mmCIF file of C-alpha atoms in Angstrom:
data_model
loop_
_atom_site.group_PDB
_atom_site.id
_atom_site.type_symbol
_atom_site.label_atom_id
_atom_site.label_comp_id
_atom_site.label_asym_id
_atom_site.label_seq_id
_atom_site.Cartn_x
_atom_site.Cartn_y
_atom_site.Cartn_z
ATOM 1 C CA UNK N 1 7.576 10.048 -15.760
ATOM 2 C CA UNK N 2 7.481 12.996 -18.116
ATOM 3 C CA UNK N 3 6.122 16.431 -17.297
ATOM 4 C CA UNK N 4 2.937 15.729 -19.264
ATOM 5 C CA UNK N 5 2.024 12.944 -16.829
ATOM 6 C CA UNK N 6 3.268 14.630 -13.680
ATOM 7 C CA UNK N 7 0.589 15.129 -11.042
ATOM 8 C CA UNK N 8 0.246 18.703 -9.882
ATOM 9 C CA UNK N 9 1.275 19.196 -6.253
ATOM 10 C CA UNK N 10 -1.846 19.936 -4.269
ATOM 11 C CA UNK N 11 -2.794 20.585 -0.647
ATOM 12 C CA UNK N 12 -1.644 18.258 2.104
ATOM 13 C CA UNK N 13 -3.362 14.905 2.438
ATOM 14 C CA UNK N 14 -6.968 14.815 3.537
ATOM 15 C CA UNK N 15 -7.561 13.111 6.873
ATOM 16 C CA UNK N 16 -7.784 9.388 6.509
ATOM 17 C CA UNK N 17 -6.045 8.651 3.228
ATOM 18 C CA UNK N 18 -2.830 6.637 3.098
ATOM 19 C CA UNK N 19 -1.513 4.794 0.065
ATOM 20 C CA UNK N 20 0.873 1.922 0.685
ATOM 21 C CA UNK N 21 3.391 1.133 -2.024
ATOM 22 C CA UNK N 22 6.565 -0.941 -2.102
ATOM 23 C CA UNK N 23 10.083 -0.933 -3.421
ATOM 24 C CA UNK N 24 9.053 -3.954 -5.504
ATOM 25 C CA UNK N 25 6.492 -6.726 -5.635
ATOM 26 C CA UNK N 26 6.731 -9.380 -2.932
ATOM 27 C CA UNK N 27 8.200 -7.100 -0.263
ATOM 28 C CA UNK N 28 5.347 -7.486 2.227
ATOM 29 C CA UNK N 29 2.953 -4.662 1.337
ATOM 30 C CA UNK N 30 -0.134 -6.583 2.471
ATOM 31 C CA UNK N 31 1.354 -7.530 5.827
ATOM 32 C CA UNK N 32 2.525 -3.933 6.309
ATOM 33 C CA UNK N 33 -0.894 -2.567 5.296
ATOM 34 C CA UNK N 34 -2.712 -4.894 7.694
ATOM 35 C CA UNK N 35 -0.169 -4.052 10.402
ATOM 36 C CA UNK N 36 -0.886 -0.351 9.815
ATOM 37 C CA UNK N 37 -4.586 -1.024 10.306
ATOM 38 C CA UNK N 38 -3.935 -2.775 13.624
ATOM 39 C CA UNK N 39 -1.554 -0.023 14.758
ATOM 40 C CA UNK N 40 -4.042 2.722 13.881
ATOM 41 C CA UNK N 41 -6.830 0.842 15.633
ATOM 42 C CA UNK N 42 -4.531 0.519 18.641
ATOM 43 C CA UNK N 43 -4.618 4.302 18.855
ATOM 44 C CA UNK N 44 -8.416 4.242 18.999
ATOM 45 C CA UNK N 45 -8.999 5.057 15.336
ATOM 46 C CA UNK N 46 -11.477 3.373 13.025
ATOM 47 C CA UNK N 47 -9.303 2.073 10.205
ATOM 48 C CA UNK N 48 -10.302 0.166 7.075
ATOM 49 C CA UNK N 49 -8.243 -1.274 4.252
ATOM 50 C CA UNK N 50 -8.642 -1.176 0.499
ATOM 51 C CA UNK N 51 -7.045 -3.043 -2.411
ATOM 52 C CA UNK N 52 -8.536 -1.250 -5.440
ATOM 53 C CA UNK N 53 -7.145 -3.570 -8.107
ATOM 54 C CA UNK N 54 -6.160 -7.158 -7.296
ATOM 55 C CA UNK N 55 -5.085 -9.914 -9.664
ATOM 56 C CA UNK N 56 -4.793 -13.592 -8.825
ATOM 57 C CA UNK N 57 -8.311 -13.924 -7.406
ATOM 58 C CA UNK N 58 -10.094 -17.211 -6.726
ATOM 59 C CA UNK N 59 -13.695 -18.005 -7.537
ATOM 60 C CA UNK N 60 -16.006 -18.484 -4.534
ATOM 61 C CA UNK N 61 -19.799 -18.746 -4.123
ATOM 62 C CA UNK N 62 -19.724 -15.021 -3.272
ATOM 63 C CA UNK N 63 -17.677 -14.104 -6.360
ATOM 64 C CA UNK N 64 -13.984 -13.518 -7.065
ATOM 65 C CA UNK N 65 -11.910 -13.079 -3.929
ATOM 66 C CA UNK N 66 -8.268 -12.030 -3.428
ATOM 67 C CA UNK N 67 -6.186 -13.261 -0.496
ATOM 68 C CA UNK N 68 -4.563 -9.867 0.108
ATOM 69 C CA UNK N 69 -7.880 -8.019 -0.002
ATOM 70 C CA UNK N 70 -9.410 -10.526 2.415
ATOM 71 C CA UNK N 71 -6.505 -9.923 4.822
ATOM 72 C CA UNK N 72 -7.180 -6.181 4.713
ATOM 73 C CA UNK N 73 -10.906 -6.743 5.207
ATOM 74 C CA UNK N 74 -10.201 -8.952 8.239
ATOM 75 C CA UNK N 75 -7.953 -6.274 9.797
ATOM 76 C CA UNK N 76 -10.531 -3.503 9.284
ATOM 77 C CA UNK N 77 -12.906 -2.004 11.858
ATOM 78 C CA UNK N 78 -15.693 -1.359 11.058
ATOM 79 C CA UNK N 79 -15.926 -4.416 8.793
ATOM 80 C CA UNK N 80 -16.393 -3.197 5.206
ATOM 81 C CA UNK N 81 -18.124 -4.809 2.250
ATOM 82 C CA UNK N 82 -15.704 -6.826 0.114
ATOM 83 C CA UNK N 83 -16.862 -5.045 -3.052
ATOM 84 C CA UNK N 84 -15.683 -1.746 -1.573
ATOM 85 C CA UNK N 85 -12.382 -3.165 -0.320
ATOM 86 C CA UNK N 86 -11.623 -4.651 -3.746
ATOM 87 C CA UNK N 87 -13.668 -3.050 -6.542
ATOM 88 C CA UNK N 88 -11.664 -4.819 -9.263
ATOM 89 C CA UNK N 89 -11.045 -8.514 -8.535
ATOM 90 C CA UNK N 90 -9.224 -10.073 -11.487
ATOM 91 C CA UNK N 91 -8.656 -13.829 -11.871
ATOM 92 C CA UNK N 92 -5.269 -14.206 -13.595
ATOM 93 C CA UNK N 93 -2.192 -13.866 -11.299
ATOM 94 C CA UNK N 94 -0.192 -11.397 -13.384
ATOM 95 C CA UNK N 95 0.297 -7.647 -13.747
ATOM 96 C CA UNK N 96 -3.050 -5.898 -13.189
ATOM 97 C CA UNK N 97 -2.937 -4.413 -16.686
ATOM 98 C CA UNK N 98 -2.682 -7.847 -18.262
ATOM 99 C CA UNK N 99 -5.195 -9.402 -15.859
ATOM 100 C CA UNK N 100 -7.749 -6.695 -16.675
ATOM 101 C CA UNK N 101 -7.245 -7.128 -20.414
ATOM 102 C CA UNK N 102 -7.655 -10.903 -20.100
ATOM 103 C CA UNK N 103 -10.883 -10.434 -18.146
ATOM 104 C CA UNK N 104 -12.194 -7.826 -20.584
ATOM 105 C CA UNK N 105 -12.402 -5.306 -17.744
ATOM 106 C CA UNK N 106 -11.792 -1.566 -18.017
ATOM 107 C CA UNK N 107 -10.638 -0.184 -14.670
ATOM 108 C CA UNK N 108 -12.427 3.102 -13.948
ATOM 109 C CA UNK N 109 -10.900 5.459 -11.393
ATOM 110 C CA UNK N 110 -14.347 6.907 -10.641
ATOM 111 C CA UNK N 111 -15.541 3.488 -9.443
ATOM 112 C CA UNK N 112 -12.497 3.252 -7.173
ATOM 113 C CA UNK N 113 -13.093 6.732 -5.781
ATOM 114 C CA UNK N 114 -16.751 5.904 -5.117
ATOM 115 C CA UNK N 115 -15.788 2.741 -3.215
ATOM 116 C CA UNK N 116 -13.180 4.691 -1.232
ATOM 117 C CA UNK N 117 -15.797 7.317 -0.340
ATOM 118 C CA UNK N 118 -18.097 4.607 1.018
ATOM 119 C CA UNK N 119 -15.273 3.186 3.128
ATOM 120 C CA UNK N 120 -14.347 6.641 4.416
ATOM 121 C CA UNK N 121 -17.861 7.305 5.749
ATOM 122 C CA UNK N 122 -17.338 4.980 8.706
ATOM 123 C CA UNK N 123 -13.578 5.335 9.138
ATOM 124 C CA UNK N 124 -10.970 7.729 10.456
ATOM 125 C CA UNK N 125 -8.305 6.240 8.185
ATOM 126 C CA UNK N 126 -8.446 4.343 4.891
ATOM 127 C CA UNK N 127 -5.280 2.398 4.065
ATOM 128 C CA UNK N 128 -5.075 1.804 0.311
ATOM 129 C CA UNK N 129 -2.673 -0.903 -0.856
ATOM 130 C CA UNK N 130 -1.271 -0.500 -4.343
ATOM 131 C CA UNK N 131 0.029 -3.146 -6.738
ATOM 132 C CA UNK N 132 3.747 -3.861 -7.100
ATOM 133 C CA UNK N 133 6.028 -0.844 -6.812
ATOM 134 C CA UNK N 134 5.267 2.837 -7.292
ATOM 135 C CA UNK N 135 6.001 2.855 -11.026
ATOM 136 C CA UNK N 136 3.949 -0.280 -11.765
ATOM 137 C CA UNK N 137 0.623 0.908 -13.259
ATOM 138 C CA UNK N 138 -2.567 -0.078 -11.471
ATOM 139 C CA UNK N 139 -4.281 -0.422 -14.856
ATOM 140 C CA UNK N 140 -4.032 0.877 -18.403
ATOM 141 C CA UNK N 141 -3.860 4.653 -18.006
ATOM 142 C CA UNK N 142 -3.972 4.564 -14.186
ATOM 143 C CA UNK N 143 -0.796 5.266 -12.221
ATOM 144 C CA UNK N 144 -0.355 5.099 -8.456
ATOM 145 C CA UNK N 145 0.381 8.826 -8.483
ATOM 146 C CA UNK N 146 -2.929 9.581 -10.201
ATOM 147 C CA UNK N 147 -4.958 7.671 -7.637
ATOM 148 C CA UNK N 148 -2.977 8.960 -4.649
ATOM 149 C CA UNK N 149 -3.428 12.517 -5.868
ATOM 150 C CA UNK N 150 -7.169 12.029 -6.387
ATOM 151 C CA UNK N 151 -7.446 10.652 -2.836
ATOM 152 C CA UNK N 152 -5.186 13.415 -1.448
ATOM 153 C CA UNK N 153 -3.278 10.569 0.166
ATOM 154 C CA UNK N 154 0.036 10.510 1.919
ATOM 155 C CA UNK N 155 2.275 7.676 0.752
ATOM 156 C CA UNK N 156 3.779 4.968 2.952
ATOM 157 C CA UNK N 157 6.683 3.089 1.361
ATOM 158 C CA UNK N 158 7.351 -0.532 2.324
ATOM 159 C CA UNK N 159 11.042 -1.307 1.949
ATOM 160 C CA UNK N 160 11.931 -4.965 1.576
ATOM 161 C CA UNK N 161 15.002 -5.247 3.795
ATOM 162 C CA UNK N 162 17.623 -7.174 1.856
ATOM 163 C CA UNK N 163 20.891 -6.377 0.124
ATOM 164 C CA UNK N 164 20.302 -3.783 -2.608
ATOM 165 C CA UNK N 165 17.228 -2.192 -1.068
ATOM 166 C CA UNK N 166 18.957 1.148 -0.442
ATOM 167 C CA UNK N 167 18.929 2.054 -4.139
ATOM 168 C CA UNK N 168 15.363 0.800 -4.635
ATOM 169 C CA UNK N 169 14.158 2.772 -1.622
ATOM 170 C CA UNK N 170 15.867 6.010 -2.658
ATOM 171 C CA UNK N 171 14.644 5.712 -6.251
ATOM 172 C CA UNK N 172 11.085 5.108 -5.031
ATOM 173 C CA UNK N 173 11.228 8.095 -2.683
ATOM 174 C CA UNK N 174 12.495 10.344 -5.497
ATOM 175 C CA UNK N 175 9.769 9.131 -7.861
ATOM 176 C CA UNK N 176 7.059 9.766 -5.272
ATOM 177 C CA UNK N 177 8.349 13.304 -4.717
ATOM 178 C CA UNK N 178 8.719 13.928 -8.470
ATOM 179 C CA UNK N 179 5.071 12.933 -8.918
ATOM 180 C CA UNK N 180 4.032 15.620 -6.452
ATOM 181 C CA UNK N 181 3.100 13.310 -3.566
ATOM 182 C CA UNK N 182 4.233 13.395 0.050
ATOM 183 C CA UNK N 183 6.121 10.454 1.503
ATOM 184 C CA UNK N 184 4.488 10.259 4.942
ATOM 185 C CA UNK N 185 6.737 7.496 6.234
ATOM 186 C CA UNK N 186 8.304 4.154 5.463
ATOM 187 C CA UNK N 187 8.163 0.662 6.940
ATOM 188 C CA UNK N 188 10.984 -1.849 6.909
ATOM 189 C CA UNK N 189 9.900 -5.383 6.004
ATOM 190 C CA UNK N 190 12.598 -7.866 7.011
ATOM 191 C CA UNK N 191 12.992 -10.299 4.121
ATOM 192 C CA UNK N 192 16.543 -11.332 5.047
ATOM 193 C CA UNK N 193 16.843 -12.340 8.745
ATOM 194 C CA UNK N 194 20.564 -11.454 8.648
ATOM 195 C CA UNK N 195 19.936 -7.891 7.450
ATOM 196 C CA UNK N 196 22.428 -5.683 9.280
ATOM 197 C CA UNK N 197 21.649 -2.800 11.597
ATOM 198 C CA UNK N 198 24.361 -0.762 9.868
ATOM 199 C CA UNK N 199 22.546 -1.071 6.541
ATOM 200 C CA UNK N 200 19.273 -0.173 8.269
ATOM 201 C CA UNK N 201 20.959 2.955 9.630
ATOM 202 C CA UNK N 202 21.898 3.938 6.063
ATOM 203 C CA UNK N 203 18.234 3.699 5.088
ATOM 204 C CA UNK N 204 17.141 5.832 8.032
ATOM 205 C CA UNK N 205 19.677 8.499 7.070
ATOM 206 C CA UNK N 206 18.866 8.378 3.350
ATOM 207 C CA UNK N 207 15.076 8.513 3.216
ATOM 208 C CA UNK N 208 13.317 11.887 3.605
ATOM 209 C CA UNK N 209 10.555 10.577 5.864
ATOM 210 C CA UNK N 210 10.303 8.926 9.285
ATOM 211 C CA UNK N 211 10.646 5.180 9.728
ATOM 212 C CA UNK N 212 7.332 3.982 11.161
ATOM 213 C CA UNK N 213 8.902 0.736 12.296
ATOM 214 C CA UNK N 214 10.572 -2.475 11.191
ATOM 215 C CA UNK N 215 8.507 -5.635 10.847
ATOM 216 C CA UNK N 216 10.636 -8.611 11.893
ATOM 217 C CA UNK N 217 11.123 -11.707 9.765
ATOM 218 C CA UNK N 218 8.154 -14.024 10.359
ATOM 219 C CA UNK N 219 7.525 -17.679 9.549
ATOM 220 C CA UNK N 220 3.938 -16.755 8.722
ATOM 221 C CA UNK N 221 2.199 -13.366 8.456
ATOM 222 C CA UNK N 222 0.876 -12.078 11.786
ATOM 223 C CA UNK N 223 -0.580 -8.600 11.188
ATOM 224 C CA UNK N 224 -1.446 -8.047 14.839
ATOM 225 C CA UNK N 225 2.129 -8.780 15.976
ATOM 226 C CA UNK N 226 3.527 -6.749 13.059
ATOM 227 C CA UNK N 227 1.333 -3.840 14.096
ATOM 228 C CA UNK N 228 2.991 -3.779 17.500
ATOM 229 C CA UNK N 229 6.293 -3.019 15.729
ATOM 230 C CA UNK N 230 4.928 0.212 14.255
ATOM 231 C CA UNK N 231 4.667 3.736 15.655
ATOM 232 C CA UNK N 232 1.950 5.552 13.700
ATOM 233 C CA UNK N 233 1.661 8.652 15.884
ATOM 234 C CA UNK N 234 2.864 10.823 12.975
ATOM 235 C CA UNK N 235 0.080 9.568 10.697
#
């Protein structure tokens, strides 16, 4: 990202704002985000989730609904309105930019910030799940860095644990820092059950933020069990 688009480094994160991003798409961001919610709630905090822009939504009698956003809503206490959890629900399962264009929707950061503010009223923490990896735009003209900066959010990086993730994780951490955001911690998401402890040790030594925990390989997503694998005291 060039200097013209670089977000100015501001004060430390405001209480309650965490943005979850990943080293790539399909690395378990939703499970990690829901696990974070359970772990934060386990410490007595009111924690709610948010998926500002979601593609691949299904039509229901209540309107368009996204599976990931519903998972975050289910893991949230107090229970938030779906429209605030997912202000932009887009039907086509593709990159959010393309899904928004196909739906004739212009994503407005002010609408996202307003929904986040409503969620924050009843919560101690708002966990905001991004789309894809850090450098994947949320919408035309809207980068993860722009939204995270506007929310004064610390960033949590989900690292998909498989061969090759060391480079992806280090590149993501450097990009987050270059954009003027603080990497508050990272979560290992075990995609390969045979992932070695030696490789995991390399990640711990290489990333400039604490490991909040490693979610084990699961046959099906279990956010409550995944939450027990996390230590969120530093958040």
